Coordinates of C-alpha atoms and ligand atoms in Angstrom, one line a residue:
E1 CA 35.8 21.8 29.5
D2 CA 34.5 18.5 28.1
Y3 CA 30.8 19.4 28.5
I4 CA 30.5 21.5 25.8
M5 CA 32.4 19.3 23.4
A6 CA 30.5 17.6 20.4
R7 CA 31.4 13.8 20.5
L8 CA 32.1 12.0 17.6
V9 CA 32.8 8.4 17.2
V10 CA 33.9 7.2 13.9
N11 CA 34.2 3.4 13.1
S12 CA 35.9 3.1 10.1
D13 CA 36.3 -0.4 10.1
R14 CA 32.5 -0.2 9.8
T15 CA 31.4 0.7 6.3
K16 CA 27.7 0.9 5.3
G17 CA 27.4 1.5 1.5
H18 CA 29.0 3.1 -1.6
I19 CA 28.7 6.9 -2.2
N20 CA 27.9 7.1 -5.9
K21 CA 30.2 9.8 -7.3
E22 CA 26.7 10.9 -9.1
I23 CA 25.3 12.2 -5.5
Y24 CA 27.7 15.0 -6.3
G25 CA 26.0 15.4 -9.6
H26 CA 24.5 18.9 -11.1
F27 CA 22.0 20.1 -13.5
S28 CA 22.0 22.4 -16.8
E29 CA 18.5 23.6 -18.1
H30 CA 17.6 25.9 -21.1
L31 CA 16.8 28.5 -18.6
G32 CA 18.3 32.0 -18.7
R33 CA 21.7 32.3 -18.7
C34 CA 22.7 28.6 -17.9
I35 CA 23.3 27.3 -21.2
Y36 CA 23.6 30.6 -23.1
E37 CA 26.4 32.6 -22.1
G38 CA 27.2 30.5 -18.9
I39 CA 28.5 27.2 -21.1
W40 CA 28.0 27.9 -24.6
V41 CA 29.4 31.0 -26.3
G42 CA 29.7 29.8 -29.9
K43 CA 32.8 28.9 -31.8
D44 CA 33.3 32.5 -33.2
S45 CA 33.0 34.3 -29.5
K46 CA 35.9 36.2 -28.1
I47 CA 35.6 34.4 -24.9
P48 CA 38.5 31.4 -25.1
N49 CA 36.3 28.3 -26.2
T50 CA 36.8 24.7 -27.2
D51 CA 34.0 24.0 -29.9
G52 CA 32.0 26.6 -28.5
I53 CA 32.3 25.7 -24.9
R54 CA 33.9 28.5 -22.5
N55 CA 37.1 27.2 -21.1
D56 CA 37.2 28.8 -18.2
V57 CA 34.0 26.7 -17.1
I58 CA 35.3 23.6 -18.5
E59 CA 38.4 24.0 -16.3
A60 CA 36.5 25.0 -13.1
L61 CA 34.1 21.8 -13.6
R62 CA 36.9 19.6 -14.2
K63 CA 38.8 20.8 -11.0
M64 CA 35.1 20.2 -9.2
K65 CA 34.9 16.6 -10.8
L66 CA 31.5 17.1 -12.3
P67 CA 30.4 13.3 -12.2
V68 CA 27.0 13.6 -14.0
L69 CA 25.1 16.3 -15.4
R70 CA 21.2 16.7 -16.2
W71 CA 19.8 18.1 -19.5
P72 CA 18.0 19.8 -21.0
G73 CA 15.5 20.4 -18.6
G74 CA 13.5 21.0 -16.3
C75 CA 10.3 22.2 -17.6
F76 CA 12.2 23.2 -20.7
A77 CA 12.5 19.1 -21.0
D78 CA 8.6 18.6 -21.8
E79 CA 8.7 21.1 -24.4
Y80 CA 12.1 20.3 -26.3
H81 CA 11.9 18.6 -29.1
W82 CA 15.4 17.1 -29.9
K83 CA 15.6 17.3 -33.6
D84 CA 15.5 20.8 -33.6
G85 CA 18.5 20.9 -32.1
I86 CA 20.6 18.9 -34.8
G87 CA 22.1 19.6 -38.1
P88 CA 23.5 22.6 -39.3
K89 CA 23.1 25.5 -37.4
E90 CA 21.3 28.1 -40.0
N91 CA 18.7 25.3 -40.4
R92 CA 17.5 24.8 -36.8
K93 CA 14.0 25.7 -35.7
K94 CA 13.9 28.8 -33.2
M95 CA 11.0 28.4 -30.7
V96 CA 9.6 30.2 -28.0
N97 CA 11.2 29.0 -24.4
T98 CA 7.5 29.4 -22.7
N99 CA 8.5 28.6 -19.3
W100 CA 11.3 30.6 -19.0
G101 CA 10.8 34.2 -19.9
G102 CA 9.3 33.4 -23.5
V103 CA 13.0 34.1 -24.9
V104 CA 13.8 32.7 -28.4
E105 CA 15.5 29.5 -28.0
D106 CA 17.8 29.2 -31.3
N107 CA 18.5 25.3 -30.6
S108 CA 22.3 26.4 -31.4
F109 CA 23.1 23.9 -28.3
G110 CA 21.6 20.6 -28.8
T111 CA 22.6 17.0 -28.4
H112 CA 26.1 16.9 -30.1
E113 CA 27.0 20.0 -27.9
F114 CA 26.0 18.7 -24.6
M115 CA 27.4 15.7 -25.4
R116 CA 30.7 17.7 -26.1
L117 CA 30.5 19.6 -22.8
C118 CA 30.1 15.9 -21.3
E119 CA 33.5 14.8 -22.8
L120 CA 35.3 17.8 -22.2
T121 CA 34.4 17.7 -18.5
G122 CA 34.3 13.9 -17.7
A123 CA 30.8 14.2 -16.9
E124 CA 28.3 11.5 -17.4
P125 CA 25.3 12.7 -19.3
Y126 CA 22.0 12.8 -18.2
I127 CA 19.0 13.1 -20.8
N128 CA 15.7 14.4 -19.6
G129 CA 13.2 13.0 -22.6
N130 CA 10.0 14.4 -23.0
V131 CA 6.7 13.0 -22.0
G132 CA 4.4 16.1 -21.7
S133 CA 4.5 17.1 -25.2
G134 CA 6.6 14.7 -27.4
T135 CA 5.7 11.4 -28.7
V136 CA 6.8 7.6 -28.1
Q137 CA 8.4 7.7 -31.5
E138 CA 10.0 10.8 -30.8
M139 CA 12.0 9.2 -27.6
Q140 CA 12.9 6.2 -29.3
E141 CA 14.1 8.0 -31.8
W142 CA 16.4 9.9 -29.6
V143 CA 17.8 7.1 -27.6
E144 CA 18.3 5.3 -30.9
Y145 CA 20.1 8.5 -32.4
M146 CA 22.6 8.6 -29.5
T147 CA 23.5 5.0 -28.8
F148 CA 22.5 2.8 -31.8
D149 CA 25.8 1.3 -33.8
G150 CA 24.7 0.0 -36.7
E151 CA 22.7 0.9 -39.4
S152 CA 19.5 2.4 -39.2
P153 CA 17.4 5.8 -40.0
M154 CA 18.8 7.3 -36.9
S155 CA 22.3 6.6 -36.6
R156 CA 22.8 7.3 -40.2
L157 CA 21.4 10.8 -39.4
R158 CA 23.6 10.8 -36.8
A159 CA 26.5 10.2 -39.1
E160 CA 25.2 12.8 -41.4
N161 CA 25.6 15.2 -38.9
G162 CA 29.0 14.6 -38.5
H163 CA 29.5 12.0 -35.3
P164 CA 29.5 8.5 -37.1
A165 CA 30.0 6.6 -33.5
P166 CA 27.4 6.4 -30.9
W167 CA 27.5 7.7 -27.6
K168 CA 27.1 6.4 -24.3
V169 CA 24.4 7.4 -22.3
K170 CA 23.5 5.1 -19.2
Y171 CA 21.0 7.8 -17.1
F172 CA 17.4 8.7 -18.9
G173 CA 14.7 10.4 -17.4
V174 CA 11.3 9.9 -18.6
G175 CA 9.4 13.0 -18.0
N176 CA 10.3 15.7 -15.7
E177 CA 7.5 17.1 -13.1
S178 CA 4.9 15.6 -14.6
W179 CA 2.4 16.6 -12.2
G180 CA 3.2 20.2 -12.8
C181 CA 5.2 21.9 -15.8
G182 CA 5.5 18.4 -17.4
G183 CA 1.9 17.8 -18.4
N184 CA -0.1 18.3 -15.1
M185 CA -0.6 14.4 -14.6
T186 CA -2.2 12.4 -11.7
P187 CA 0.2 9.7 -10.6
E188 CA -1.9 6.6 -11.9
Y189 CA -1.8 8.6 -15.6
Y190 CA 1.9 9.4 -15.6
S191 CA 2.3 5.7 -13.8
N192 CA 0.8 3.9 -17.2
E193 CA 2.6 6.9 -19.2
F194 CA 6.2 5.8 -17.9
R195 CA 5.3 2.5 -18.2
R196 CA 4.5 2.8 -22.1
Y197 CA 7.5 5.5 -23.3
G198 CA 9.8 3.2 -21.1
V199 CA 9.1 -0.1 -23.0
F200 CA 10.4 1.9 -26.2
C201 CA 13.7 3.4 -24.6
R202 CA 15.7 0.7 -25.7
N203 CA 19.1 -0.8 -24.8
Y204 CA 21.1 -0.9 -28.4
G205 CA 24.2 -2.9 -28.1
D206 CA 25.7 -3.0 -25.2
N207 CA 24.4 0.5 -24.1
K208 CA 22.2 0.0 -20.7
L209 CA 19.7 2.8 -20.0
Y210 CA 19.0 3.3 -16.5
K211 CA 15.5 4.7 -16.7
I212 CA 14.6 7.4 -14.2
A213 CA 10.7 8.0 -13.3
C214 CA 9.2 11.5 -12.4
G215 CA 9.0 11.4 -8.7
A216 CA 7.2 13.3 -6.3
N217 CA 7.4 17.2 -5.7
A218 CA 8.5 17.3 -2.0
S219 CA 6.1 15.7 0.3
D220 CA 3.9 14.3 -2.2
Y221 CA 4.1 11.0 -0.8
N222 CA 1.0 9.4 -2.2
W223 CA 2.7 10.2 -5.7
T224 CA 5.8 7.9 -5.0
E225 CA 3.4 5.4 -3.2
V226 CA 1.3 5.2 -6.5
V227 CA 4.0 5.3 -9.4
M228 CA 5.8 2.8 -7.1
K229 CA 3.2 0.2 -7.1
N230 CA 2.3 0.6 -10.5
A231 CA 6.0 0.7 -12.3
A232 CA 8.3 -0.1 -10.0
H233 CA 9.3 -3.4 -12.2
A234 CA 10.0 -0.8 -15.0
M235 CA 12.1 1.6 -13.8
D236 CA 15.9 2.2 -12.1
G237 CA 15.3 5.2 -10.3
I238 CA 12.3 7.6 -9.4
S239 CA 13.3 11.3 -8.9
L240 CA 12.5 13.7 -6.1
H241 CA 12.6 17.3 -6.4
Y242 CA 13.0 19.9 -3.2
Y243 CA 13.8 23.3 -3.0
S244 CA 15.0 25.4 0.1
L245 CA 13.3 28.8 0.5
P246 CA 13.7 31.3 3.2
T247 CA 10.2 32.4 3.4
G248 CA 8.9 28.7 2.0
S249 CA 6.2 30.4 0.1
W250 CA 6.1 30.0 -3.8
T251 CA 3.4 32.5 -4.2
G252 CA 4.7 35.5 -2.2
S253 CA 8.1 36.7 -2.2
K254 CA 11.2 33.6 -1.4
G255 CA 13.5 35.8 0.7
A256 CA 16.5 37.5 -0.8
S257 CA 20.0 36.3 -1.6
T258 CA 21.8 38.4 0.3
G259 CA 21.5 41.1 3.0
F260 CA 19.6 38.9 5.2
D261 CA 19.4 38.3 8.9
A262 CA 20.0 35.5 11.5
N263 CA 16.5 34.5 11.6
E264 CA 16.3 34.2 7.9
W265 CA 19.2 32.0 8.2
I266 CA 18.1 29.5 10.2
T267 CA 14.8 29.7 8.7
L268 CA 16.8 28.6 5.3
L269 CA 19.0 25.8 7.1
S270 CA 16.0 24.3 8.9
R271 CA 13.9 24.1 5.9
T272 CA 16.8 22.8 4.1
L273 CA 17.0 19.8 6.9
F274 CA 13.8 18.5 6.1
M275 CA 15.5 16.8 3.0
E276 CA 16.1 14.3 5.6
E277 CA 12.7 13.7 6.7
L278 CA 11.5 13.8 2.9
I279 CA 14.4 11.1 1.9
T280 CA 13.6 8.8 4.6
K281 CA 9.8 9.0 4.2
H282 CA 9.9 8.2 0.2
S283 CA 12.8 5.5 1.1
T284 CA 9.9 3.6 3.6
I285 CA 7.6 3.7 0.7
M286 CA 10.0 2.4 -1.7
D287 CA 11.1 -0.5 0.7
K288 CA 7.4 -1.7 0.3
Y289 CA 7.6 -2.1 -3.4
D290 CA 11.3 -2.4 -3.5
P291 CA 12.7 -4.3 -0.3
D292 CA 16.0 -5.0 -1.8
K293 CA 16.8 -1.3 -2.7
R294 CA 17.2 -2.1 -6.6
I295 CA 15.7 1.4 -7.4
G296 CA 17.5 4.6 -6.6
L297 CA 16.1 7.5 -5.0
I298 CA 17.2 10.4 -7.5
V299 CA 17.4 13.7 -5.7
D300 CA 17.3 15.6 -9.8
E301 CA 16.6 19.0 -8.3
W302 CA 18.1 20.6 -5.0
G303 CA 19.2 23.4 -3.9
T304 CA 18.2 27.4 -2.8
W305 CA 15.5 29.3 -4.6
Y306 CA 15.3 32.8 -3.7
D307 CA 13.9 36.1 -5.6
V308 CA 15.8 36.8 -8.8
E309 CA 18.5 39.8 -8.1
P310 CA 16.9 43.3 -8.6
G311 CA 17.1 44.2 -12.1
T312 CA 17.0 40.9 -13.7
N313 CA 14.7 39.0 -15.9
P314 CA 12.3 37.2 -13.5
G315 CA 12.2 34.4 -15.6
F316 CA 16.0 33.8 -15.9
L317 CA 16.1 32.7 -12.1
Y318 CA 19.4 34.4 -11.5
Q319 CA 20.5 34.5 -7.6
Q320 CA 23.5 35.8 -5.6
N321 CA 25.0 32.8 -3.6
T322 CA 26.6 33.3 -0.2
L323 CA 28.1 31.2 2.8
R324 CA 24.4 30.6 3.8
D325 CA 24.7 28.7 0.4
A326 CA 27.5 26.7 1.4
L327 CA 25.9 25.8 4.5
V328 CA 22.7 24.4 2.7
A329 CA 25.1 22.5 0.1
A330 CA 27.2 21.0 3.3
I331 CA 23.6 20.1 4.9
N332 CA 22.2 18.7 2.0
L333 CA 25.6 16.3 0.7
N334 CA 26.0 15.1 4.4
I335 CA 22.1 14.1 4.1
F336 CA 22.9 12.2 0.4
N337 CA 26.1 10.3 1.9
S338 CA 24.2 9.7 4.6
H339 CA 21.5 7.9 2.7
C340 CA 23.2 6.6 -0.3
D341 CA 21.6 3.0 0.1
R342 CA 18.9 4.8 -1.6
V343 CA 19.9 7.8 -2.9
K344 CA 21.8 6.8 -5.8
M345 CA 22.0 10.9 -7.8
A346 CA 21.6 13.9 -6.6
N347 CA 21.7 17.0 -9.3
L348 CA 22.1 20.4 -7.7
A349 CA 20.1 23.3 -9.4
Q350 CA 21.9 24.4 -11.4
L351 CA 25.2 24.6 -12.9
V352 CA 25.9 27.9 -14.3
N353 CA 23.9 31.1 -13.7
V354 CA 20.8 30.0 -12.4
L355 CA 19.4 29.2 -8.7
Q356 CA 22.4 27.8 -6.5
A357 CA 24.7 28.1 -9.1
P358 CA 28.4 26.8 -8.5
I359 CA 29.4 29.1 -10.9
L360 CA 28.4 32.7 -12.0
T361 CA 29.6 34.4 -15.3
E362 CA 29.6 38.2 -16.7
G363 CA 30.7 38.2 -20.1
A364 CA 34.3 37.1 -20.5
K365 CA 34.4 36.8 -16.6
M366 CA 33.6 34.0 -14.5
L367 CA 33.5 33.6 -10.7
L368 CA 33.0 30.7 -8.2
T369 CA 30.8 30.6 -5.8
P370 CA 30.7 29.4 -2.0
T371 CA 28.7 26.5 -3.2
Y372 CA 31.6 25.6 -5.9
H373 CA 34.0 25.5 -2.6
V374 CA 31.8 23.1 -0.8
L375 CA 31.2 20.6 -4.0
E376 CA 35.1 20.7 -4.3
M377 CA 35.7 20.2 -0.9
Y378 CA 33.2 17.4 -0.5
S379 CA 34.5 15.8 -3.9
V380 CA 36.8 13.7 -1.8
H381 CA 33.1 11.6 -0.9
Q382 CA 33.0 10.5 -4.9
D383 CA 32.8 6.9 -4.9
A384 CA 34.2 6.6 -1.3
E385 CA 32.9 4.2 1.4
L386 CA 30.4 5.7 3.8
V387 CA 31.7 5.3 7.2
D388 CA 29.4 4.6 10.5
I389 CA 29.6 7.4 13.0
D390 CA 27.7 8.1 16.5
F391 CA 27.4 11.6 17.0
E392 CA 26.1 13.5 20.1
N393 CA 25.2 16.5 18.4
E394 CA 24.2 19.8 20.3
D395 CA 21.2 22.1 19.6
Y396 CA 21.5 25.6 17.8
S397 CA 18.4 27.9 18.9
F398 CA 17.5 31.1 17.8
N399 CA 14.3 33.0 17.4
G400 CA 12.4 30.4 18.3
I401 CA 13.8 27.7 16.2
T402 CA 15.9 24.8 17.6
I403 CA 18.0 22.9 14.9
P404 CA 20.8 20.6 15.1
K405 CA 24.1 22.5 15.4
Y406 CA 26.2 20.5 13.4
S407 CA 25.9 18.3 10.3
V408 CA 28.4 15.5 9.5
S409 CA 29.4 12.4 7.5
A410 CA 32.2 10.5 7.0
S411 CA 33.5 8.2 4.3
K412 CA 36.8 6.1 3.3
N413 CA 38.3 6.1 -0.2
A414 CA 40.5 3.4 -2.0
S415 CA 43.7 4.5 -0.3
G416 CA 42.5 4.2 3.0
E417 CA 42.0 8.1 3.3
L418 CA 39.2 9.0 6.0
N419 CA 37.4 12.2 5.2
I420 CA 34.8 14.0 7.5
T421 CA 32.9 16.6 6.4
L422 CA 31.5 18.8 9.0
A423 CA 29.3 22.1 9.0
N424 CA 28.7 24.5 12.2
L425 CA 25.0 25.7 11.1
S426 CA 25.3 28.3 14.4
H427 CA 25.4 31.8 12.9
R428 CA 27.3 33.0 16.0
A429 CA 28.5 30.1 18.3
S430 CA 31.9 28.0 17.8
G431 CA 32.1 24.6 18.9
R432 CA 34.6 22.0 20.3
L433 CA 35.0 18.7 19.0
S434 CA 36.2 15.5 20.4
C435 CA 36.0 12.5 17.9
E436 CA 37.4 9.0 19.0
L437 CA 38.9 7.3 15.9
R438 CA 37.9 3.7 16.0
G439 CA 39.0 1.1 13.9
E440 CA 42.1 2.1 11.4
K441 CA 45.2 4.0 12.8
Y442 CA 45.6 7.1 11.6
T443 CA 49.0 9.6 12.4
V444 CA 48.1 12.6 10.1
V445 CA 45.4 15.0 10.0
T446 CA 44.7 17.9 7.7
A447 CA 41.8 20.0 7.3
R448 CA 40.3 22.8 5.2
I449 CA 37.9 25.3 5.9
L450 CA 35.2 27.3 4.0
T451 CA 33.9 30.2 6.5
A452 CA 33.9 34.3 6.0
D453 CA 32.9 37.0 9.0
E454 CA 29.3 38.1 6.8
L455 CA 26.4 35.7 7.0
D456 CA 25.9 37.1 3.6
A457 CA 29.7 36.9 2.4
H458 CA 29.6 36.4 -1.4
N459 CA 31.9 36.9 -4.3
T460 CA 31.3 39.7 -7.0
F461 CA 33.2 39.8 -10.2
D462 CA 35.1 43.0 -9.0
N463 CA 36.1 40.5 -5.6
P464 CA 35.8 37.1 -6.9
E465 CA 37.6 35.4 -4.1
A466 CA 36.2 36.9 -0.9
V467 CA 34.8 33.5 0.2
K468 CA 37.2 30.6 -0.8
P469 CA 38.9 27.9 1.5
S470 CA 41.7 27.8 3.5
S471 CA 43.8 25.1 5.0
Y472 CA 42.9 25.0 8.8
D473 CA 45.1 23.9 11.7
G474 CA 42.6 23.7 14.4
F475 CA 42.6 20.2 14.9
A476 CA 45.1 17.6 16.9
L477 CA 45.4 14.2 16.6
R478 CA 46.8 12.2 19.6
G479 CA 46.4 8.5 19.5
S480 CA 43.1 7.7 18.3
R481 CA 41.7 11.2 19.8
L482 CA 40.9 14.2 17.5
T483 CA 40.3 17.3 19.1
G484 CA 39.7 20.8 18.0
T485 CA 37.6 23.8 17.4
I486 CA 34.6 24.2 15.0
P487 CA 34.2 28.3 14.1
A488 CA 31.0 29.1 13.8
K489 CA 29.2 29.3 10.3
S490 CA 32.0 27.3 8.7
V491 CA 32.4 24.1 6.7
L492 CA 35.1 21.9 7.2
V493 CA 36.7 18.8 5.6
I494 CA 39.0 16.6 7.8
T495 CA 41.3 14.2 6.0
L496 CA 43.1 11.7 8.3
K497 CA 45.8 9.8 7.1
Ligands
AHR1 O1 15.3 24.1 -11.9 C1 14.0 25.1 -11.8 C2 13.0 24.4 -12.3 O2 12.4 24.2 -11.5 C3 12.9 23.3 -13.1 O3 12.7 23.4 -14.5 C4 11.8 22.3 -12.8 O4 11.9 21.0 -12.8 C5 11.5 22.7 -11.6 O5 10.5 23.4 -11.3

């Protein structure tokens, strides 16, 4: 039987770096029903809320251990004027959300509401500033408004709006997709803009900003090269955006979220695995200008992108979320863990009702998607130490495509627990694992699994718990050897104590 075993060696005495909890971060844009309906219902809503923010969503986000949240965009960030979103609601300007369906944005959710959301969920705020259509002064004043503790025009305005004390803001993005919706700039031009805007994003008091430059669209390596060359000294992080599309086409059909076949399953997973190459290649360029790895690669948009659900507004990017999305999340998160020396934050697009959302809502109802469950299962890696592994992977082939059968990473937390997250990408073949635990001694193994019968198994508002994790007793520990079965199309977290 030995020959069909996947062989894993876990060297728990050899740690390889810190897995920032921010790798498990999220993104919430003024797009479709993400902020409005999904998070914000307003204080007068019948839906139970705290200061206008849905209680069911707050609770789910706490359970998932939401570490950091990016806002207000996305493309929306470069059209957003923050002063329109403060002060008495009745005076707030209404604007057109040109990027996302041309709907009216009434600015009822603004800086104060976002900061309250962060307080209620325990998330760090990650603010994305407007370079594309905003001024340097506007960006400077936003930072002052949020973080200055003293007498100034902006701190006085903040106090007038009911918040005398400053907030703490660490993560600050200087523009979004400046090569596209954020201003259609060249990397040479953007580098200069980043340097100029960056200067005026001040550190007030003991608030220290972590400034994130707009990075590349997927494999645009020249963007990273030029921006690093011209502006590395002025940044703390540089972003990367990469989405998984079943067809790979932005212009034609992207593929459906449900009702797909095994061919679309493996195609999407193979496109997701491209993240490994992207991170490796962008990191190599960064190494040239930042050999000490001071600058973080911030994957602040990742996830699946399908055709919208039939009958929904094409500008709202609403899609279902299946077991396949769970595998996509498992793969990406294992990749980010493995590159934690360079990847300091990642943000799934997007938090509620948009793209690969962990949470979907419909009126007063809320459901947790398969992606949510992976994030909750993987939360054991937050702020843990990456552990060195050796793995003899197997191949998974179908319809002319061959990819690795498993995706894996392991970490050790402060209390000495070892957690291995392991996904079986195959849509049909289970497998056997033989794992040698080197280093620390463990005596107890427990595991949880997320799987389902159908490839496109998903949760609906009528059946919200069709896909959810359960405990799994398919592993046995004898001395330092762990063996067990890894069911097809499954995501596992194995805990050793
Ligand atoms: O997440 C949706 C959009 O994708 C974001 O607004 C933009 O940054 C990216 O193109």
